Amino acid sequence: MREIIAIVGWIVGIQGALGVAGRTFGDGPWGMLHKWWDVPTPLYVLLFVVGAGLALYGETSKQRHRARA
């Protein structure tokens, strides 16, 4: 389960970062989310933060699990 949480966190975080970067440095959001939904920039920032939190949680819990084993 830790691996799935970490992978989902990485994917969500990357999509959020691509959306913010595309809106900031390009003419529109990058990534896949803009192909399905019209997501505002603050929501891309929130997706990045949530994704980073999930990835951090998943990676640290995997490390703790390995340290106990």
Coordinates of C-alpha atoms in Angstrom, one line a residue:
M1 CA 0.0 0.0 0.0
R2 CA 2.9 2.3 0.7
E3 CA 4.2 1.9 -2.8
I4 CA 0.8 2.8 -4.3
I5 CA 0.5 5.9 -2.1
A6 CA 4.0 7.0 -3.1
I7 CA 3.3 6.5 -6.8
V8 CA 0.0 8.3 -6.7
G9 CA 1.6 11.1 -4.9
W10 CA 4.4 11.4 -7.4
I11 CA 1.9 11.4 -10.3
V12 CA -0.4 14.0 -8.7
G13 CA 2.5 16.2 -7.7
I14 CA 4.0 16.1 -11.2
Q15 CA 0.7 17.0 -12.8
G16 CA 0.3 19.9 -10.4
A17 CA 3.8 21.1 -11.1
L18 CA 3.4 20.8 -14.9
G19 CA 0.1 22.8 -14.7
V20 CA 1.7 25.6 -12.7
A21 CA 4.8 25.7 -14.9
G22 CA 2.8 25.7 -18.1
R23 CA 0.6 28.5 -16.9
T24 CA 3.6 30.5 -15.6
F25 CA 6.1 30.0 -18.4
G26 CA 4.0 28.9 -21.3
D27 CA 0.8 29.7 -23.0
G28 CA -1.3 27.0 -21.2
P29 CA -1.0 24.1 -18.7
W30 CA 1.2 21.1 -19.5
G31 CA 0.5 17.6 -18.5
M32 CA -2.6 15.5 -18.9
L33 CA -5.2 17.1 -16.6
H34 CA -6.0 20.0 -18.9
K35 CA -7.0 17.5 -21.6
W36 CA -9.9 16.3 -19.4
W37 CA -10.8 19.3 -17.1
D38 CA -10.3 23.0 -17.1
V39 CA -8.3 23.4 -13.8
P40 CA -7.6 26.8 -12.4
T41 CA -4.0 27.7 -11.4
P42 CA -4.6 27.6 -7.6
L43 CA -5.9 24.1 -7.9
Y44 CA -2.7 23.1 -9.7
V45 CA -0.8 24.5 -6.8
L46 CA -3.0 22.5 -4.4
L47 CA -2.5 19.3 -6.5
F48 CA 1.3 19.8 -6.3
V49 CA 1.2 20.3 -2.5
V50 CA -1.0 17.3 -1.9
G51 CA 1.0 15.1 -4.3
A52 CA 4.2 16.1 -2.6
G53 CA 2.7 15.3 0.7
L54 CA 1.5 11.9 -0.4
A55 CA 4.9 11.1 -2.0
L56 CA 6.7 12.2 1.1
Y57 CA 4.4 10.1 3.3
G58 CA 4.8 7.0 1.1
E59 CA 8.5 7.3 0.7
T60 CA 9.2 7.8 4.5
S61 CA 6.8 5.0 5.5
K62 CA 8.6 2.7 3.1
Q63 CA 11.9 3.7 4.7
R64 CA 10.6 3.1 8.2
H65 CA 9.2 -0.3 7.2
R66 CA 12.6 -1.3 5.7
A67 CA 14.4 -0.1 8.9
R68 CA 12.2 -2.2 11.1
A69 CA 12.6 -5.4 8.9

